[in-house]
Short mmCIF file of C-alpha atoms in Angstrom, two decimals:
data_model
loop_
_atom_site.label_atom_id
_atom_site.label_comp_id
_atom_site.label_asym_id
_atom_site.label_seq_id
_atom_site.Cartn_x
_atom_site.Cartn_y
_atom_site.Cartn_z
CA UNK A 6 6.43 54.75 8.93
CA UNK A 7 5.38 53.94 12.10
CA UNK A 8 2.55 55.67 14.10
CA UNK A 9 3.40 57.74 16.90
CA UNK A 10 0.73 57.31 19.77
CA UNK A 11 -0.36 61.11 19.55
CA UNK A 12 -0.50 61.06 15.68
CA UNK A 13 -2.71 57.38 16.49
CA UNK A 14 -4.53 59.43 19.74
CA UNK A 15 -5.22 62.81 17.25
CA UNK A 16 -6.93 60.39 14.29
CA UNK A 17 -8.45 58.34 16.94
CA UNK A 18 -10.34 61.12 18.35
CA UNK A 19 -11.47 62.53 15.12
CA UNK A 20 -13.00 59.01 14.12
CA UNK A 21 -14.48 57.68 17.80
CA UNK A 22 -17.93 58.15 18.78
CA UNK A 23 -17.12 61.42 21.11
CA UNK A 24 -19.03 58.90 23.98
CA UNK A 25 -16.69 56.27 23.15
CA UNK A 26 -13.94 58.59 22.96
CA UNK A 27 -14.31 59.82 26.35
CA UNK A 28 -15.05 56.25 27.91
CA UNK A 29 -11.18 55.47 26.99
CA UNK A 30 -9.51 58.49 27.52
CA UNK A 31 -11.11 59.62 30.99
CA UNK A 32 -10.19 59.04 34.32
CA UNK A 33 -11.67 59.50 37.78
CA UNK A 34 -12.87 62.00 39.69
CA UNK A 35 -11.12 65.74 38.92
CA UNK A 36 -8.50 63.35 36.66
CA UNK A 37 -5.82 64.00 38.76
CA UNK A 38 -4.16 60.90 38.97
CA UNK A 39 -5.04 60.56 35.05
CA UNK A 40 -2.89 63.63 34.24
CA UNK A 41 0.06 63.13 36.98
CA UNK A 42 0.78 59.24 35.27
CA UNK A 43 2.38 61.28 32.34
CA UNK A 44 3.49 64.51 34.57
CA UNK A 45 5.70 62.42 36.61
CA UNK A 46 7.33 61.20 34.05
CA UNK A 47 7.94 64.39 32.63
CA UNK A 48 9.39 65.65 35.70
CA UNK A 49 12.35 62.63 35.46
CA UNK A 50 15.32 62.89 33.10
CA UNK A 51 17.69 60.52 32.11
CA UNK A 52 21.59 60.58 32.71
CA UNK A 53 22.68 58.95 29.52
CA UNK A 54 26.95 57.31 29.96
CA UNK A 55 28.89 57.37 26.55
CA UNK A 56 31.82 55.39 24.83
CA UNK A 57 30.19 52.35 26.04
CA UNK A 58 31.46 50.47 22.86
CA UNK A 59 28.85 48.59 22.14
CA UNK A 60 27.60 48.36 17.94
CA UNK A 61 24.06 46.31 18.75
CA UNK A 62 21.56 45.56 21.04
CA UNK A 63 19.01 42.97 22.54
CA UNK A 64 15.68 45.06 23.59
CA UNK A 65 13.74 41.67 24.31
CA UNK A 66 12.74 40.63 28.18
CA UNK A 67 11.48 37.28 29.39
CA UNK A 68 8.87 37.40 31.67
CA UNK A 69 7.77 33.98 33.55
CA UNK A 70 8.93 31.67 31.25
CA UNK A 71 7.80 34.25 28.19
CA UNK A 72 9.90 35.90 25.76
CA UNK A 73 8.85 39.51 24.04
CA UNK A 74 10.42 41.27 21.55
CA UNK A 75 10.80 44.37 24.04
CA UNK A 76 9.63 45.54 27.24
CA UNK A 77 6.85 47.11 26.29
CA UNK A 78 3.47 44.76 26.69
CA UNK A 79 -0.33 45.41 25.57
CA UNK A 80 -1.68 46.44 29.05
CA UNK A 81 -5.75 44.87 30.09
CA UNK A 82 -8.60 47.74 28.38
CA UNK A 83 -12.46 46.70 28.11
CA UNK A 84 -14.44 46.91 25.38
CA UNK A 85 -11.71 47.10 22.04
CA UNK A 86 -15.00 46.66 20.00
CA UNK A 87 -16.10 50.33 20.62
CA UNK A 88 -12.74 50.97 19.04
CA UNK A 89 -12.86 49.19 15.87
CA UNK A 90 -15.17 46.53 14.47
CA UNK A 91 -12.65 43.73 15.06
CA UNK A 92 -11.70 45.04 18.12
CA UNK A 93 -9.39 42.25 20.70
CA UNK A 94 -9.25 40.10 17.18
CA UNK A 95 -6.94 42.99 15.76
CA UNK A 96 -5.61 43.61 18.91
CA UNK A 97 -4.07 40.12 18.90
CA UNK A 98 -2.78 39.77 15.96
CA UNK A 99 -0.82 42.94 15.97
CA UNK A 100 -0.04 42.18 19.74
CA UNK A 101 1.34 38.90 18.21
CA UNK A 102 3.22 40.16 15.27
CA UNK A 103 5.15 43.08 17.30
CA UNK A 104 6.65 40.07 19.37
CA UNK A 105 5.16 41.22 22.64
CA UNK A 106 2.33 39.73 25.43
CA UNK A 107 -1.30 40.77 25.30
CA UNK A 108 -2.44 41.02 28.44
CA UNK A 109 -6.53 40.77 27.59
CA UNK A 110 -9.31 41.97 29.29
CA UNK A 111 -11.32 40.44 31.18
CA UNK A 112 -13.86 43.19 30.14
CA UNK A 113 -13.19 42.40 26.34
CA UNK A 114 -15.74 42.83 23.46
CA UNK A 115 -14.53 39.20 22.10
CA UNK A 116 -14.29 35.97 24.40
CA UNK A 117 -10.75 34.69 25.19
CA UNK A 118 -10.91 31.56 23.38
CA UNK A 119 -11.08 33.67 20.37
CA UNK A 120 -8.57 36.32 21.62
CA UNK A 121 -5.38 33.19 21.76
CA UNK A 122 -6.59 32.27 18.51
CA UNK A 123 -6.01 35.04 16.56
CA UNK A 124 -2.76 35.55 18.38
CA UNK A 125 -1.35 32.28 17.13
CA UNK A 126 -2.35 32.54 13.67
CA UNK A 127 0.22 35.32 13.87
CA UNK A 128 2.61 33.62 15.96
CA UNK A 129 1.73 30.09 17.57
CA UNK A 130 4.43 30.83 20.51
CA UNK A 131 2.34 34.15 20.76
CA UNK A 132 1.83 34.68 24.65
CA UNK A 133 -1.72 36.13 25.89
CA UNK A 134 -1.97 36.20 29.39
CA UNK A 135 -5.61 36.73 31.39
CA UNK A 136 -6.72 39.63 33.08
CA UNK A 137 -9.19 39.05 35.80
CA UNK A 138 -11.35 40.32 38.47
CA UNK A 139 -11.71 37.69 41.29
CA UNK A 140 -15.17 37.14 41.67
CA UNK A 141 -17.33 37.22 45.07
CA UNK A 142 -18.85 33.61 44.14
CA UNK A 143 -15.72 31.08 43.86
CA UNK A 144 -16.97 29.10 41.37
CA UNK A 145 -17.56 32.26 38.86
CA UNK A 146 -13.40 33.15 39.68
CA UNK A 147 -12.71 29.09 39.11
CA UNK A 148 -15.19 28.67 35.60
CA UNK A 149 -12.93 32.01 34.32
CA UNK A 150 -9.74 30.72 35.05
CA UNK A 151 -10.71 27.31 33.54
CA UNK A 152 -11.53 29.09 30.51
CA UNK A 153 -8.56 30.85 30.47
CA UNK A 154 -6.73 27.57 30.86
CA UNK A 155 -8.15 26.49 28.30
CA UNK A 156 -7.77 28.87 25.77
CA UNK A 157 -4.32 28.51 26.27
CA UNK A 158 -3.12 32.06 28.39
CA UNK A 159 0.27 31.58 30.14
CA UNK A 160 -0.46 34.12 33.00
CA UNK A 161 -3.17 34.87 35.01
CA UNK A 162 -3.12 39.00 35.92
CA UNK A 163 -5.29 39.41 38.76
CA UNK A 164 -6.53 43.33 39.24
CA UNK A 165 -6.77 44.04 43.31
CA UNK A 166 -7.55 47.88 42.98
CA UNK A 167 -11.19 47.98 42.76
CA UNK A 168 -13.23 46.78 45.74
CA UNK A 169 -15.72 48.97 44.21
CA UNK A 170 -15.90 50.94 41.14
CA UNK A 171 -14.08 54.67 40.30
CA UNK A 172 -16.83 57.14 39.32
CA UNK A 173 -16.21 58.64 36.08
CA UNK A 174 -17.35 62.42 35.48
CA UNK A 175 -17.46 61.96 31.83
CA UNK A 176 -19.43 58.95 31.52
CA UNK A 177 -21.78 59.88 34.39
CA UNK A 178 -22.33 63.80 31.91
CA UNK A 179 -22.45 61.05 28.73
CA UNK A 180 -25.20 58.53 30.54
CA UNK A 181 -22.67 55.87 29.26
CA UNK A 182 -23.23 52.77 31.47
CA UNK A 183 -23.68 50.29 29.33
CA UNK A 184 -22.49 48.69 26.02
CA UNK A 185 -24.22 49.28 22.75
CA UNK A 186 -26.64 46.75 21.47
CA UNK A 187 -24.06 43.86 19.94
CA UNK A 188 -21.50 44.62 22.26
CA UNK A 189 -20.72 42.60 25.21
CA UNK A 190 -18.44 41.71 27.76
CA UNK A 191 -17.89 37.90 26.22
CA UNK A 192 -16.52 36.39 29.04
CA UNK A 193 -18.65 36.71 31.09
CA UNK A 194 -21.38 34.40 28.80
CA UNK A 195 -22.71 31.33 30.71
CA UNK A 196 -20.83 31.49 33.81
CA UNK A 197 -22.37 29.46 36.57
CA UNK A 198 -26.00 31.18 38.36
CA UNK A 199 -26.75 31.98 34.74
CA UNK A 200 -29.22 30.29 32.34
CA UNK A 201 -27.22 28.01 29.70
CA UNK A 202 -27.04 28.89 26.54
CA UNK A 203 -24.75 31.79 26.46
CA UNK A 204 -27.78 34.00 26.33
CA UNK A 205 -27.13 35.60 29.39
CA UNK A 206 -23.98 38.09 30.54
CA UNK A 207 -23.26 38.51 34.01
CA UNK A 208 -21.94 41.87 35.17
CA UNK A 209 -18.62 41.83 36.86
CA UNK A 210 -19.13 42.18 39.98
CA UNK A 211 -16.83 44.33 43.01
CA UNK A 212 -16.05 43.50 46.07
CA UNK A 213 -14.72 45.15 49.23
CA UNK A 214 -14.70 41.85 50.98
CA UNK A 215 -12.42 40.29 48.63
CA UNK A 216 -8.93 39.33 50.97
CA UNK A 217 -5.56 37.92 50.47
CA UNK A 218 -7.44 34.11 51.42
CA UNK A 219 -8.88 34.80 47.80
CA UNK A 220 -5.64 35.15 46.26
CA UNK A 221 -4.29 31.85 48.13
CA UNK A 222 -7.75 29.73 46.37
CA UNK A 223 -7.15 31.18 42.88
CA UNK A 224 -3.78 29.64 43.34
CA UNK A 225 -4.89 26.41 44.45
CA UNK A 226 -6.79 26.25 41.57
CA UNK A 227 -4.34 27.03 38.90
CA UNK A 228 -0.95 25.98 37.84
CA UNK A 229 -0.74 29.10 35.67
CA UNK A 230 1.33 32.40 37.64
CA UNK A 231 -0.96 34.53 39.24
CA UNK A 232 0.87 38.53 38.99
CA UNK A 233 -1.39 41.13 41.32
CA UNK A 234 -2.12 44.68 39.42
CA UNK A 235 -2.71 47.62 41.37
CA UNK A 236 -0.24 47.65 43.82
CA UNK A 237 0.56 50.69 45.29
CA UNK A 238 1.87 50.35 49.04
CA UNK A 239 5.35 48.72 50.02
CA UNK A 240 3.48 46.70 52.29
CA UNK A 241 0.86 44.96 50.26
CA UNK A 242 4.35 44.42 47.84
CA UNK A 243 5.91 42.57 51.18
CA UNK A 244 2.76 40.54 51.19
CA UNK A 245 2.47 39.48 47.79
CA UNK A 246 5.59 38.10 47.94
CA UNK A 247 5.32 36.49 51.01
CA UNK A 248 1.52 34.75 49.34
CA UNK A 249 4.10 32.97 46.91
CA UNK A 250 2.54 35.88 44.03
CA UNK A 251 4.67 35.56 40.75
CA UNK A 252 4.60 38.87 39.90
CA UNK A 253 3.25 42.50 40.52
CA UNK A 254 1.76 45.46 38.50
CA UNK A 255 2.61 48.96 40.06
CA UNK A 256 -0.36 50.45 38.84
CA UNK A 257 -3.45 52.83 39.46
CA UNK A 258 -5.58 51.77 36.89
CA UNK A 259 -4.67 54.01 34.22
CA UNK A 260 -6.40 57.06 36.97
CA UNK A 261 -9.48 55.09 36.78
CA UNK A 262 -10.26 54.45 40.37
CA UNK A 263 -8.66 56.44 42.97
CA UNK A 264 -8.19 59.86 42.08
CA UNK A 265 -5.80 60.80 44.96
CA UNK A 266 -2.74 57.63 44.17
CA UNK A 267 0.53 58.30 43.18
CA UNK A 268 1.72 58.64 39.99
CA UNK A 269 2.55 54.59 38.93
CA UNK A 270 6.24 55.52 38.38
CA UNK A 271 6.72 58.02 41.67
CA UNK A 272 5.47 54.82 43.59
CA UNK A 273 7.45 52.07 41.26
CA UNK A 274 10.56 52.55 43.14
CA UNK A 275 9.26 52.17 47.06
CA UNK A 276 8.13 48.83 45.33
CA UNK A 277 11.03 47.66 43.92
CA UNK A 278 12.74 48.24 46.88
CA UNK A 279 10.15 45.78 48.58
CA UNK A 280 10.58 43.29 46.60
CA UNK A 281 14.15 43.27 46.23
CA UNK A 282 14.56 41.58 42.95
CA UNK A 283 12.61 38.27 44.27
CA UNK A 284 9.65 38.66 41.67
CA UNK A 285 9.25 40.85 38.43
CA UNK A 286 7.70 44.22 38.70
CA UNK A 287 5.98 45.72 36.16
CA UNK A 288 4.74 48.84 35.75
CA UNK A 289 1.37 50.82 33.46
CA UNK A 290 0.35 54.31 33.71
CA UNK A 291 1.28 57.01 31.56
CA UNK A 292 3.84 55.29 29.23
CA UNK A 293 3.93 57.77 26.37
CA UNK A 294 7.88 57.11 25.41
CA UNK A 295 10.70 55.38 24.66
CA UNK A 296 12.24 57.40 26.84
CA UNK A 297 9.18 56.91 29.72
CA UNK A 298 10.41 53.01 29.34
CA UNK A 299 14.02 53.55 29.53
CA UNK A 300 13.45 55.94 32.93
CA UNK A 301 10.67 53.18 34.60
CA UNK A 302 13.27 50.24 33.59
CA UNK A 303 16.31 51.93 35.22
CA UNK A 304 14.13 52.77 38.27
CA UNK A 305 13.47 48.83 38.59
CA UNK A 306 10.76 47.91 36.42
CA UNK A 307 11.28 44.53 34.70
CA UNK A 308 8.84 45.77 31.97
CA UNK A 309 5.91 48.44 31.39
CA UNK A 310 2.61 48.01 29.72
CA UNK A 311 0.73 50.66 27.76
CA UNK A 312 -3.13 51.04 27.17
CA UNK A 313 -4.43 53.89 25.63
CA UNK A 314 -1.76 54.10 23.10
CA UNK A 315 -2.74 50.46 21.93
CA UNK A 316 -6.47 51.73 21.65
CA UNK A 317 -5.99 55.12 19.79
CA UNK A 318 -3.71 52.70 17.24
CA UNK A 319 -6.73 50.36 17.13
CA UNK A 320 -9.46 52.81 16.29
CA UNK A 321 -7.06 54.76 14.44
CA UNK A 322 -6.32 52.34 11.80
CA UNK A 323 -7.53 48.35 13.06
CA UNK A 324 -4.72 45.81 13.55
CA UNK A 325 -2.13 47.94 11.73
CA UNK A 326 -2.67 50.90 13.70
CA UNK A 327 -2.08 48.86 16.74
CA UNK A 328 0.86 47.15 14.94
CA UNK A 329 2.16 50.81 14.17
CA UNK A 330 2.43 51.53 17.72
CA UNK A 331 3.94 48.77 18.88
CA UNK A 332 6.17 48.66 16.19
CA UNK A 333 7.00 52.92 17.15
CA UNK A 334 7.56 52.26 21.10
CA UNK A 335 10.29 49.09 20.48
CA UNK A 336 11.80 51.08 18.34
CA UNK A 337 11.93 54.63 20.28
CA UNK A 338 12.74 52.44 23.23
CA UNK A 339 15.52 51.24 21.31
CA UNK A 340 17.19 54.51 20.36
CA UNK A 341 16.25 55.68 23.76
CA UNK A 342 18.56 52.61 25.01
CA UNK A 343 21.24 53.53 22.86
CA UNK A 344 21.60 57.00 23.86
CA UNK A 345 22.12 56.21 27.66
CA UNK A 346 24.60 53.55 26.52
CA UNK A 347 23.09 50.62 27.02
CA UNK A 348 22.76 47.32 24.81
CA UNK A 349 20.09 45.50 26.81
CA UNK A 350 17.46 46.55 29.40
CA UNK A 351 19.20 45.35 32.22
CA UNK A 352 21.85 47.93 31.95
CA UNK A 353 19.41 51.03 32.54
CA UNK A 354 19.85 51.27 36.60
CA UNK A 355 18.82 53.60 38.76
CA UNK A 356 21.47 56.03 38.79
CA UNK A 357 20.73 57.01 34.98
CA UNK A 358 17.30 58.83 36.70
CA UNK A 359 17.70 62.75 37.96
CA UNK A 360 14.58 64.54 38.87
CA UNK A 361 14.26 68.01 35.70
CA UNK A 362 16.88 70.40 37.40
CA UNK A 363 18.03 67.98 40.01
CA UNK A 364 21.52 66.22 37.53
CA UNK A 365 24.00 65.39 40.37
CA UNK A 366 21.17 65.41 43.74
CA UNK A 367 21.08 61.87 44.49
CA UNK A 368 17.11 62.42 43.42
CA UNK A 369 16.34 57.93 42.85
#
């Protein structure tokens, strides 16, 4: 039986070093945004349709040419080897086996080439996207993009909500500011500005000077599709469409950046309206059940991505734990889809979502 995310979370918490558990579990400030991501889903209900006469369902979606067995992707999260010795290699194999897209973090503790190789050792057509922080030095960004291309990544997911680092109270209380000996952000080795030979690791820079011009330069240097992750304002979504971006991820960085940011599912409808179907809109933050997935899709998301549940599965039982969590999401979403009277993700529409206590109120 596949392990549910809540079970994996309890098991992971018992196994992890408390400092590392708090790194993964914590958010910015008073952790309001972190908590609201989940609470906002619980304030919404699904209004099911009945007697639709469908004997089978297809949960698959296609995103920028990559097919996923379910509308649940693996969100980029850093430092998987803090959770399990096999780290991102185990996560990559599990995501490939589950038939979904892995978005690999630039801050992974395994190099992107090894991650894609691990995924494709399980399934040759496995899709791996690369999450990227644009660096102030264009030559550093360019080198990272070339690595992703050479590794066979099929899209770039550019995180745009981090002009500065969020303040994480749990990490500050623990004094956790660097990885333990033997672990590093492996994608940051042997980049321009470091000594040759791969020994030096550049820090990942955050810069408030980054602008739309940097996104244009990126798009001019790579044939890969570019998605922007961290868009919450509809005017930014409209600008992204005008700039020719290939997709958006509605995200508040898992509650780890601006603590006053809205829950992502509450921001989603305005982004979907602004985009008006011109590019795919994904969502991450607070997705913990198949019903959450169904709500997000009904409100216009093409797919969702999950981060912490994958880390809990990894910590609980390595590759098998990640695969169990992902298979649980697929099964739970399939059940929610059936109970809503749908046969495919596109059958989930906004009229199926109401606020709890607001049936018939036209809340959305």
